[in-house]
mmCIF file of C-alpha atoms in Angstrom:
data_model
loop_
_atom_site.group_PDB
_atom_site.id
_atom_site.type_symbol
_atom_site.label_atom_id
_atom_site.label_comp_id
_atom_site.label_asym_id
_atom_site.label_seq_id
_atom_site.Cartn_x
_atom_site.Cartn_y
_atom_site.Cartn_z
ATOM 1 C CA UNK A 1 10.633 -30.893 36.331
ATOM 2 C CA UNK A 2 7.818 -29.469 37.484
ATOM 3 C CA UNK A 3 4.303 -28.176 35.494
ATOM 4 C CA UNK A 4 1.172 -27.435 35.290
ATOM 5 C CA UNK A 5 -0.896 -30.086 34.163
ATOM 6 C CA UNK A 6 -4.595 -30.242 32.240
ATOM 7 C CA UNK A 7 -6.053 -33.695 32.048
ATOM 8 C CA UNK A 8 -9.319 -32.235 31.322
ATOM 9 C CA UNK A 9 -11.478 -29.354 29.561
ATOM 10 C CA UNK A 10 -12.586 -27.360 32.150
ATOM 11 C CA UNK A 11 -12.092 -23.587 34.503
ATOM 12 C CA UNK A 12 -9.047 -22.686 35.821
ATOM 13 C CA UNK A 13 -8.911 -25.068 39.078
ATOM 14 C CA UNK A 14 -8.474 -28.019 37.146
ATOM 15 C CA UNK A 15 -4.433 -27.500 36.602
ATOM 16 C CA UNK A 16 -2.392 -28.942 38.487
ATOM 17 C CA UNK A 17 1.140 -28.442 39.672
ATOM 18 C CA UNK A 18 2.838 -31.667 39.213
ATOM 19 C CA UNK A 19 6.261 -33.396 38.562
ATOM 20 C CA UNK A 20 6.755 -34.468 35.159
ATOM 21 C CA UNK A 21 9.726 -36.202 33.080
ATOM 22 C CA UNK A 22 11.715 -33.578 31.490
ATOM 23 C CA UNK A 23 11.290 -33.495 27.600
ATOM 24 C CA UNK A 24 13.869 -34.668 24.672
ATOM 25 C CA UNK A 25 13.988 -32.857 21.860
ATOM 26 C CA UNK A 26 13.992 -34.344 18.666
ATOM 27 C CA UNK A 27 16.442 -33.346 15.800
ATOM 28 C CA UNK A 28 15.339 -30.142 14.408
ATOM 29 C CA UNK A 29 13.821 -29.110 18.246
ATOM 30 C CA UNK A 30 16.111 -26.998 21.524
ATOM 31 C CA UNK A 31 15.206 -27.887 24.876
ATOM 32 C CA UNK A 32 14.519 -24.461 26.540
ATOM 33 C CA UNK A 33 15.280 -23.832 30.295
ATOM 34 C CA UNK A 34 11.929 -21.496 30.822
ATOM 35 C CA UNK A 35 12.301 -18.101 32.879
ATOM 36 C CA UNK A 36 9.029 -16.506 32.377
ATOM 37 C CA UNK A 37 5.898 -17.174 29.928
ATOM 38 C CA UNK A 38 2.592 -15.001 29.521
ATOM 39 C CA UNK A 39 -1.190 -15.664 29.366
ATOM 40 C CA UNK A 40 -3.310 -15.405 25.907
ATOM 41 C CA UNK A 41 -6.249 -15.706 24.904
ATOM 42 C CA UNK A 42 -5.438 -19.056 23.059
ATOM 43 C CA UNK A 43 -4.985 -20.716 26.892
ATOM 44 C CA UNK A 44 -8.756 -20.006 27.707
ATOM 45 C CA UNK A 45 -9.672 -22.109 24.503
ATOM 46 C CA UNK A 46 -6.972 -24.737 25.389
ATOM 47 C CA UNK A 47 -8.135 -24.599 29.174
ATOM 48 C CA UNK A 48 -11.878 -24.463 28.523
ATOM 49 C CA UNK A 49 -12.580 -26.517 24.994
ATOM 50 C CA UNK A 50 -14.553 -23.622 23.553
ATOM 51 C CA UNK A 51 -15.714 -23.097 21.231
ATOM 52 C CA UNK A 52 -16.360 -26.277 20.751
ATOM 53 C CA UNK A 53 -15.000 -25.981 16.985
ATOM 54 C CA UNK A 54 -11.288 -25.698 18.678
ATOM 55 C CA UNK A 55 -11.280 -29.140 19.725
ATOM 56 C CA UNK A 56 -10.513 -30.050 16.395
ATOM 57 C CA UNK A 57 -7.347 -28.926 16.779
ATOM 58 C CA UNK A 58 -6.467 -29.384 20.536
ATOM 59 C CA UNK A 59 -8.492 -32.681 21.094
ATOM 60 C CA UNK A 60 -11.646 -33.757 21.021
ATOM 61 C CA UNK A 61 -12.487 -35.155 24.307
ATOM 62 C CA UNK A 62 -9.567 -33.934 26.507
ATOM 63 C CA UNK A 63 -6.554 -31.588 25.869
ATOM 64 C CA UNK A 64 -4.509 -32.817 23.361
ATOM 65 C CA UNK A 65 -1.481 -30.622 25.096
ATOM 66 C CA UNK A 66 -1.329 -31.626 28.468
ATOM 67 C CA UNK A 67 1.330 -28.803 29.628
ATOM 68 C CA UNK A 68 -0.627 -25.196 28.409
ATOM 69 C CA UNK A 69 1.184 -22.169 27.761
ATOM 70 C CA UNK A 70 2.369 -20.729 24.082
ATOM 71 C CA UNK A 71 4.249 -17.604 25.142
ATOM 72 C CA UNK A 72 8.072 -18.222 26.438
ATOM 73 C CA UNK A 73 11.009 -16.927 27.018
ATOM 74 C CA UNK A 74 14.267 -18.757 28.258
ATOM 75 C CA UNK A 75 17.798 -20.153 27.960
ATOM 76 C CA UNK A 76 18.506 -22.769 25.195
ATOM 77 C CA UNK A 77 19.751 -25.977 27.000
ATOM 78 C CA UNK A 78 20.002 -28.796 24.195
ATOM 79 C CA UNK A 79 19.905 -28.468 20.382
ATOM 80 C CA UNK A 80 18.923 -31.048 18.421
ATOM 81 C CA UNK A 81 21.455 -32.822 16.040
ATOM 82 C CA UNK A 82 19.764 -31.073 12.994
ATOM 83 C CA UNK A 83 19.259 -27.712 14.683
ATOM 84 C CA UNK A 84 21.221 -24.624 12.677
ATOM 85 C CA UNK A 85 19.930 -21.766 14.163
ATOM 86 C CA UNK A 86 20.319 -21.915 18.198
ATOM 87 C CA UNK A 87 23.210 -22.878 19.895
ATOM 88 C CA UNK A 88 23.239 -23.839 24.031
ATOM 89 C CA UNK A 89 23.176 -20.776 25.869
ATOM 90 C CA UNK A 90 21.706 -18.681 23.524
ATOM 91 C CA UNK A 91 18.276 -16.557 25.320
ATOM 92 C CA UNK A 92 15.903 -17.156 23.351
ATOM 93 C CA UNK A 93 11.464 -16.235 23.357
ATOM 94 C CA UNK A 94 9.055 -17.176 21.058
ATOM 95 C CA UNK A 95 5.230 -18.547 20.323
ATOM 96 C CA UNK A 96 4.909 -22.702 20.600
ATOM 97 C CA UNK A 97 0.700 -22.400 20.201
ATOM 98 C CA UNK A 98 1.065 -24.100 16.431
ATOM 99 C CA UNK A 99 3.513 -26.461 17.424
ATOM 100 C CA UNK A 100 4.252 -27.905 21.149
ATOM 101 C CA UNK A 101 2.326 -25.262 23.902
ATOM 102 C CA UNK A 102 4.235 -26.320 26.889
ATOM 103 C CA UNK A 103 5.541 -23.059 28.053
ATOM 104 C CA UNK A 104 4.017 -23.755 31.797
ATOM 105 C CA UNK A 105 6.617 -25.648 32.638
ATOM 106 C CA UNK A 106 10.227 -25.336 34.562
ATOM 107 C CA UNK A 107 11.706 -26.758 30.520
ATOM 108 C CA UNK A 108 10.322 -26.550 27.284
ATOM 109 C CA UNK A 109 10.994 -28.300 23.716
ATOM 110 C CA UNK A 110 10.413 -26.133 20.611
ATOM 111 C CA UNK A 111 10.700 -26.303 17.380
ATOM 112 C CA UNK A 112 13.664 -24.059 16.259
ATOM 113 C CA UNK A 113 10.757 -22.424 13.566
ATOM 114 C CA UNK A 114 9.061 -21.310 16.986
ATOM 115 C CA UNK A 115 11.965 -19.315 18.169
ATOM 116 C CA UNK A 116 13.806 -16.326 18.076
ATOM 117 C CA UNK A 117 16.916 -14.603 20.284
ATOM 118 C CA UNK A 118 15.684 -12.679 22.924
ATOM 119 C CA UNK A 119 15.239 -8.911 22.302
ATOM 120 C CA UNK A 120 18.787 -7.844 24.100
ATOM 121 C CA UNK A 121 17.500 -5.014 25.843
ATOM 122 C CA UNK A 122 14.297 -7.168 27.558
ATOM 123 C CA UNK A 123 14.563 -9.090 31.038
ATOM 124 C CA UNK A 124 13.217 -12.690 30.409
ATOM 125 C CA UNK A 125 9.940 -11.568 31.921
ATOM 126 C CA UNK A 126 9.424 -8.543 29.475
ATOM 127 C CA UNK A 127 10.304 -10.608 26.485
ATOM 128 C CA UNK A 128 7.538 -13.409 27.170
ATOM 129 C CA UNK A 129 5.262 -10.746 27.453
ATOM 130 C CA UNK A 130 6.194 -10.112 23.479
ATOM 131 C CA UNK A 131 5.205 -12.742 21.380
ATOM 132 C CA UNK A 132 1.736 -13.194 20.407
ATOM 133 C CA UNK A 133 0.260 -10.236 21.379
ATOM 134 C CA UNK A 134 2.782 -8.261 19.605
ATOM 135 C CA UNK A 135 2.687 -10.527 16.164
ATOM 136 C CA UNK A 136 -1.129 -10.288 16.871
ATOM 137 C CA UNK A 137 -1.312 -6.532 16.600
ATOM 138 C CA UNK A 138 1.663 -6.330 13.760
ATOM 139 C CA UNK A 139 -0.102 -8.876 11.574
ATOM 140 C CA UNK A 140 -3.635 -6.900 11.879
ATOM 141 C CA UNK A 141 -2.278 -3.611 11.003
ATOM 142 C CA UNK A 142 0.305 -4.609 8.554
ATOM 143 C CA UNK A 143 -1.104 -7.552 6.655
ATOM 144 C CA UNK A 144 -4.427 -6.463 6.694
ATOM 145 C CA UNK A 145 -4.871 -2.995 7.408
ATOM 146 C CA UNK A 146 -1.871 -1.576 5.638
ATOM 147 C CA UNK A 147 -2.062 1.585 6.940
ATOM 148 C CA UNK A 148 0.333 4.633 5.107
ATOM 149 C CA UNK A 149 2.674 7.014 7.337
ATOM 150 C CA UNK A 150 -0.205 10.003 8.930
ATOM 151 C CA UNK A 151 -3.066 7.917 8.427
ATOM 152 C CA UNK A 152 -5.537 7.966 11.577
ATOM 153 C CA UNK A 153 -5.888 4.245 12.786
ATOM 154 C CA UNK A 154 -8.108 3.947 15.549
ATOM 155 C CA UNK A 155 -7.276 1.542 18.181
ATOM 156 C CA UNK A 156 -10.328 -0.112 20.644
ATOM 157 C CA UNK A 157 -9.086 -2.171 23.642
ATOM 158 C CA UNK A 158 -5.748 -0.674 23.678
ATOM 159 C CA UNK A 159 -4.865 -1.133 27.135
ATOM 160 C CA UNK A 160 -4.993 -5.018 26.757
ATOM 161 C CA UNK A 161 -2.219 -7.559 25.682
ATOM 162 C CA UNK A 162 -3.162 -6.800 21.829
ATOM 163 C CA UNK A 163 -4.179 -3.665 22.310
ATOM 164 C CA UNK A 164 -0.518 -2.312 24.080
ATOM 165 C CA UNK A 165 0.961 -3.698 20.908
ATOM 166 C CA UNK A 166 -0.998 -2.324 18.313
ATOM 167 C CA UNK A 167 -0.921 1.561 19.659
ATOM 168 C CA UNK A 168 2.817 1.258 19.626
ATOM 169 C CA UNK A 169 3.534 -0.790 16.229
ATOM 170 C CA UNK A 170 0.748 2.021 14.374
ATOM 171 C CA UNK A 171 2.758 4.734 15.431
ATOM 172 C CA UNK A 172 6.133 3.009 14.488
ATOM 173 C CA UNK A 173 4.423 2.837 11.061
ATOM 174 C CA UNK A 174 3.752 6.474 10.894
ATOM 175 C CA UNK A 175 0.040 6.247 11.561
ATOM 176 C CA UNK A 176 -2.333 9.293 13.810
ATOM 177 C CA UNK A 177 -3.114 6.730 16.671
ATOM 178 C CA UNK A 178 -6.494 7.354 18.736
ATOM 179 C CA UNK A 179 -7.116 4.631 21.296
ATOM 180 C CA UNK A 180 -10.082 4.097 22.936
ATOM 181 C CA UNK A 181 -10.465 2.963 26.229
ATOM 182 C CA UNK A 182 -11.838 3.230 29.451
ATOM 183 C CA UNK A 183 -11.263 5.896 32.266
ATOM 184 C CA UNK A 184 -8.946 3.933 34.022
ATOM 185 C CA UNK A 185 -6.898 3.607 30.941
ATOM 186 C CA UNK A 186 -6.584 6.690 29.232
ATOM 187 C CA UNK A 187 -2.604 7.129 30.893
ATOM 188 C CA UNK A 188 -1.577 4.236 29.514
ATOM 189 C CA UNK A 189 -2.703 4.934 26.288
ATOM 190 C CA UNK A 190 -0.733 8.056 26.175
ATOM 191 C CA UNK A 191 2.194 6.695 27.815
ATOM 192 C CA UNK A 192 2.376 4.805 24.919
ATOM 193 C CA UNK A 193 2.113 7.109 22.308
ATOM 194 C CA UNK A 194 -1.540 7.793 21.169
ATOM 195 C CA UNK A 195 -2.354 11.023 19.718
ATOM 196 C CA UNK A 196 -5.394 11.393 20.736
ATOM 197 C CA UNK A 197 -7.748 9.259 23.808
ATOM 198 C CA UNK A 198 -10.832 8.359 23.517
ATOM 199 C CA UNK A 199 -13.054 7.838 27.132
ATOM 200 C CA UNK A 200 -15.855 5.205 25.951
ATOM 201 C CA UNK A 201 -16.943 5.937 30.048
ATOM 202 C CA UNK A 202 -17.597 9.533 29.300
ATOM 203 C CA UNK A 203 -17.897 9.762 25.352
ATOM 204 C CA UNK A 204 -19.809 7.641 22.333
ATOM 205 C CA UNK A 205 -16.849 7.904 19.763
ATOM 206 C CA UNK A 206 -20.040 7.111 17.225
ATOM 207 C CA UNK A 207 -21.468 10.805 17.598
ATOM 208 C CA UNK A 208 -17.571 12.387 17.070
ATOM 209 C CA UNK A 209 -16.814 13.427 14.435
ATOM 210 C CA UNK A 210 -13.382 11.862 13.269
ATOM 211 C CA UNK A 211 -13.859 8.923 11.178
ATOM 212 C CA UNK A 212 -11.030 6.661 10.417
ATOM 213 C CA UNK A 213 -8.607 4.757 7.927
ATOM 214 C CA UNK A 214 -7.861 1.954 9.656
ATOM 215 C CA UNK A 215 -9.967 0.553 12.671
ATOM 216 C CA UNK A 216 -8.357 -2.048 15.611
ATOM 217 C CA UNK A 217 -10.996 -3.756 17.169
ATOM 218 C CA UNK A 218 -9.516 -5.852 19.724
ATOM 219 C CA UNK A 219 -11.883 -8.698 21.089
ATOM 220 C CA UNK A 220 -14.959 -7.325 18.872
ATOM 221 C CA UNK A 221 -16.508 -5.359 21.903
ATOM 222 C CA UNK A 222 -19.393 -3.568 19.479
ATOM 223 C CA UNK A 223 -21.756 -4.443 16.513
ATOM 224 C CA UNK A 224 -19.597 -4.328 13.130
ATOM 225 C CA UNK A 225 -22.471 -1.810 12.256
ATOM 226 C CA UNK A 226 -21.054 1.262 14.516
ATOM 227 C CA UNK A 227 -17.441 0.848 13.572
ATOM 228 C CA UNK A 228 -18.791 1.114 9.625
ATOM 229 C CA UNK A 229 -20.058 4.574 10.704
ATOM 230 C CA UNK A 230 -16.708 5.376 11.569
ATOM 231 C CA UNK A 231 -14.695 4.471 8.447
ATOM 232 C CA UNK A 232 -13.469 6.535 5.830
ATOM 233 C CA UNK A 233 -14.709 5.736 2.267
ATOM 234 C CA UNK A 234 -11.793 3.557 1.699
ATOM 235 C CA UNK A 235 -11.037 2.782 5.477
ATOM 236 C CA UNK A 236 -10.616 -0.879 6.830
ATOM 237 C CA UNK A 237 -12.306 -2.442 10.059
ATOM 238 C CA UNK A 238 -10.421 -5.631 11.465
ATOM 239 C CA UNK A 239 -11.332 -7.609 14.147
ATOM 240 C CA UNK A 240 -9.043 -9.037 16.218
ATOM 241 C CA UNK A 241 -10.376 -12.016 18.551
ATOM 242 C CA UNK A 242 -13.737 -11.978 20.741
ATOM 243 C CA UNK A 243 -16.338 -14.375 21.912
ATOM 244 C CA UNK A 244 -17.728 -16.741 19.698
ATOM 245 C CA UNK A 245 -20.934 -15.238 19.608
ATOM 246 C CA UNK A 246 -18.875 -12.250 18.681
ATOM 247 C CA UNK A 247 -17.182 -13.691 16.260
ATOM 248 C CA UNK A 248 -19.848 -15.508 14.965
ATOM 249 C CA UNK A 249 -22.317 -12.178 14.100
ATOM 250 C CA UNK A 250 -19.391 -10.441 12.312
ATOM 251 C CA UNK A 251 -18.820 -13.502 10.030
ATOM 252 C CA UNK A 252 -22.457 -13.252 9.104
ATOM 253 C CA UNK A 253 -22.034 -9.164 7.958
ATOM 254 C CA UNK A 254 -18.164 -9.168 6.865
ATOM 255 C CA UNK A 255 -18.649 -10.540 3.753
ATOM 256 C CA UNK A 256 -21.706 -9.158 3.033
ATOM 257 C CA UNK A 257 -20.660 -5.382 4.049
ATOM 258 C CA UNK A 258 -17.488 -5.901 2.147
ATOM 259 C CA UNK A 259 -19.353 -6.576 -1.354
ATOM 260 C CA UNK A 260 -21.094 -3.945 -0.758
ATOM 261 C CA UNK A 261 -19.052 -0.611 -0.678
ATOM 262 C CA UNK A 262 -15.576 0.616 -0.522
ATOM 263 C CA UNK A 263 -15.226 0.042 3.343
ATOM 264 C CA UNK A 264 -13.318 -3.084 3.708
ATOM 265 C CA UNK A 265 -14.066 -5.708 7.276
ATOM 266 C CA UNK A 266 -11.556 -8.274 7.868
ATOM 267 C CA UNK A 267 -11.576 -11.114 10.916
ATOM 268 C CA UNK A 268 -8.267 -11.874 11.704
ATOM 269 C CA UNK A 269 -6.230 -14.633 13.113
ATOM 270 C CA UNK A 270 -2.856 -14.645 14.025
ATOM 271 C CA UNK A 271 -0.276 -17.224 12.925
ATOM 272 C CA UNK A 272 3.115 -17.627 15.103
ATOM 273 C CA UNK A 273 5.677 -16.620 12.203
ATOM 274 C CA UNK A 274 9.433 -16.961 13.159
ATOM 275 C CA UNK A 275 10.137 -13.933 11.218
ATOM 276 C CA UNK A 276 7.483 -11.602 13.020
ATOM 277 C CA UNK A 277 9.297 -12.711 16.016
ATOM 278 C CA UNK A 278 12.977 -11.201 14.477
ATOM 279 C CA UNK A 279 10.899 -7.748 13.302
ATOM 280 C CA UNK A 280 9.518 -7.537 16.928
ATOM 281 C CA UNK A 281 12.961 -7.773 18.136
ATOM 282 C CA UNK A 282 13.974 -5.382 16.187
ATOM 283 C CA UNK A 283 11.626 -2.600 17.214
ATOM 284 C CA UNK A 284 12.334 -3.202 20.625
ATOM 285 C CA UNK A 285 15.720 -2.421 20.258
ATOM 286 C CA UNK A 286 15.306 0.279 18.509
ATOM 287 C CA UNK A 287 12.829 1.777 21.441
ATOM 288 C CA UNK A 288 10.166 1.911 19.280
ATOM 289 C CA UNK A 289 7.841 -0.765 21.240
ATOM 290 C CA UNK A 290 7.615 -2.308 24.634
ATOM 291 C CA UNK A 291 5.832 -4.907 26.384
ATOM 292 C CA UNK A 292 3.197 -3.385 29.104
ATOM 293 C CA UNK A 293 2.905 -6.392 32.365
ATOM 294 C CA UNK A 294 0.291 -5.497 34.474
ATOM 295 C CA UNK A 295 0.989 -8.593 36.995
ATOM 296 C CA UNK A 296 3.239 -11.482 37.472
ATOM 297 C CA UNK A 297 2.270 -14.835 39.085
ATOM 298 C CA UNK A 298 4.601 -17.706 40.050
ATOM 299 C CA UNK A 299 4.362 -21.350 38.036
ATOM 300 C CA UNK A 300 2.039 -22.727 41.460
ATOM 301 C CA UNK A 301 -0.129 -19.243 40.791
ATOM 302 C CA UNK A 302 -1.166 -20.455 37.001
ATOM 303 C CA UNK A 303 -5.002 -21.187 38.068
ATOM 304 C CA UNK A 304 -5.204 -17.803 39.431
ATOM 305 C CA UNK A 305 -3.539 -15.921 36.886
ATOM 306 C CA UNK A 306 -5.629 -16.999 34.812
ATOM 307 C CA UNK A 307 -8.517 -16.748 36.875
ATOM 308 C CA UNK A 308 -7.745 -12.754 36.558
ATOM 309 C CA UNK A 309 -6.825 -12.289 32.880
ATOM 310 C CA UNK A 310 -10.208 -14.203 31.875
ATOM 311 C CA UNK A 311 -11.881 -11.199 33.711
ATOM 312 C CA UNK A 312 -10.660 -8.923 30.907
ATOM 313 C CA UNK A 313 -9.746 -6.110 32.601
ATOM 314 C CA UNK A 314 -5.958 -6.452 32.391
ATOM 315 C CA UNK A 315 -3.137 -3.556 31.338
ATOM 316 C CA UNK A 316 -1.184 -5.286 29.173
ATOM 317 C CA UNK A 317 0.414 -8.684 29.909
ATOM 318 C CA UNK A 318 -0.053 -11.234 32.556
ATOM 319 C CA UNK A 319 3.406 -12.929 32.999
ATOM 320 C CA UNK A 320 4.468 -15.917 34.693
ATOM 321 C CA UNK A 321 7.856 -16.693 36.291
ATOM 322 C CA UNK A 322 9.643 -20.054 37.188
#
């Protein structure tokens, strides 16, 4: 079959297209015949090594997953002999980042855990646009900011992958959506259902005067300091993703700010969750969410795809199709 290859940590020019063995899965793994997957944020730390901290987990001197790519979605070719919830032929997406990556590739194996059936009403490329971005943004606002039906939730970065996610999934939960974005951006926004826009281009949402319940901040694009100014006594500021130096100045105030009034400031992770997967289904069907592509590359276009979503400037998902 064929894939794209990382033998080292490095930019996006070091994959490689190449012909590999096709995979076996083991008893409680499907073999997936792969129609489309999607770019994350996770594949810049798996292509790149950094931070350096992540090489715990992926390897320390070279990639411990040689075929990249967590998003999926696909037809179910071979179940394993212990497999109970997949049968062959069954279409099929999901998030392999805590278990095999691999998704880069013409087949896949997964473990069952990983995978969910394909929301009915998506094409194979919408649905591998779904699943962590949209767990991402569900996780943030329902495990950690909790937010109660016509609470205002501010959204920043809400034209990205996350972003797309979270205006849609806040509104499905009853919230007052604001997204802020850029100029270029503001349609989308209200295509998808925000109440209100913010134009960061043409306004400072710190000298407005709304304040919020529950803050989004997707890739920690400001100091923690100037979302604080925009929280409601009780409100909640979580930060989804970011650079490490990012990352690493908001660990140094969360806790402290956190101790030290009612305003609450969570970092968040995501974790692929099998269930998250069957809710996100769900809401799709019910027309409540949808995946947002902004462009699709072929398996031999990985390097550049990439090369554009690292830019940051994407609308939505950047999908790739066998």
């Amino acid at each position: 079959m064929k894939a794209i290859v990382s033998e080292k940590y490095g930019t996006p020019d070091t994959l490689k297209l190449s012909e590999v063995a096709t995979p076996e899965p083991k008893e409680n793994q499907v073999l997936v015949r792969v129609h489309a997957a999607s770019i994350n944020y996770g594949n810049l730390v798996l292509l790149t090594g950094k931070p350096l901290l992540a090489r715990l987990a992926f390897g320390l001197t070279k990639p411990k997953y040689p075929i990249p790519g967590g998003d999926m979605a696909g037809i179910v070719e071979v179940v394993g002999a212990n497999v109970t919830q997949f049968q062959v032929g069954d279409e099929v997406y999901g998030d392999l980042s805590s278990s095999s990556w691999g998704a880069f590739a013409e087949y896949v194996v997964a473990d069952e855990g990983a995978l969910a059936l394909k929301p009915s009403n998506l094409s194979f490329t919408e649905a591998a646009a779904v699943p962590m971005a949209a767990t991402t943004a569900l996780q943030a606002i329902r495990d950690k900011g909790r937010p109660m039906a016509g609470q205002d939730v501010l959204i920043h970065g809400a034209s990205g992958g996350v972003g797309t996610f979270a205006v849609q999934i806040a509104k499905a939960f009853g919230a007052k959506v604001t997204a802020l974005v850029s100029t270029r951006n503001v349609d989308i926004a209200r295509s998808l259902g925000a109440d209100n826009t913010i134009d960061y281009k043409k306004d400072d949402f710190e000298k407005l005067d709304d304040t919020y319940d529950l803050i989004i901040g997707v890739n920690g694009a400001r100091p923690i300091t100037s979302y604080k100014r925009k929280l409601k006594e009780n409100g909640v500021f979580v930060q989804v993703g970011g650079e490490s130096s990012q990352m690493f100045q908001t660990m140094m105030q969360v806790t402290w700010l956190s101790m030290t009034g009612k305003k609450k400031f969570v970092i968040f992770m995501q974790k692929a969750n099998q269930n998250d997967l069957v809710i996100m289904k769900e809401l799709i069907e019910e027309g409540k969410v949808k995946p947002v592509i902004d462009r699709s590359y072929s398996l031999n276009e990985v390097p550049e795809a990439i090369q554009y979503f690292e830019k940051g400037h994407s609308q939505g998902k950047v999908v790739i199709t066998m």
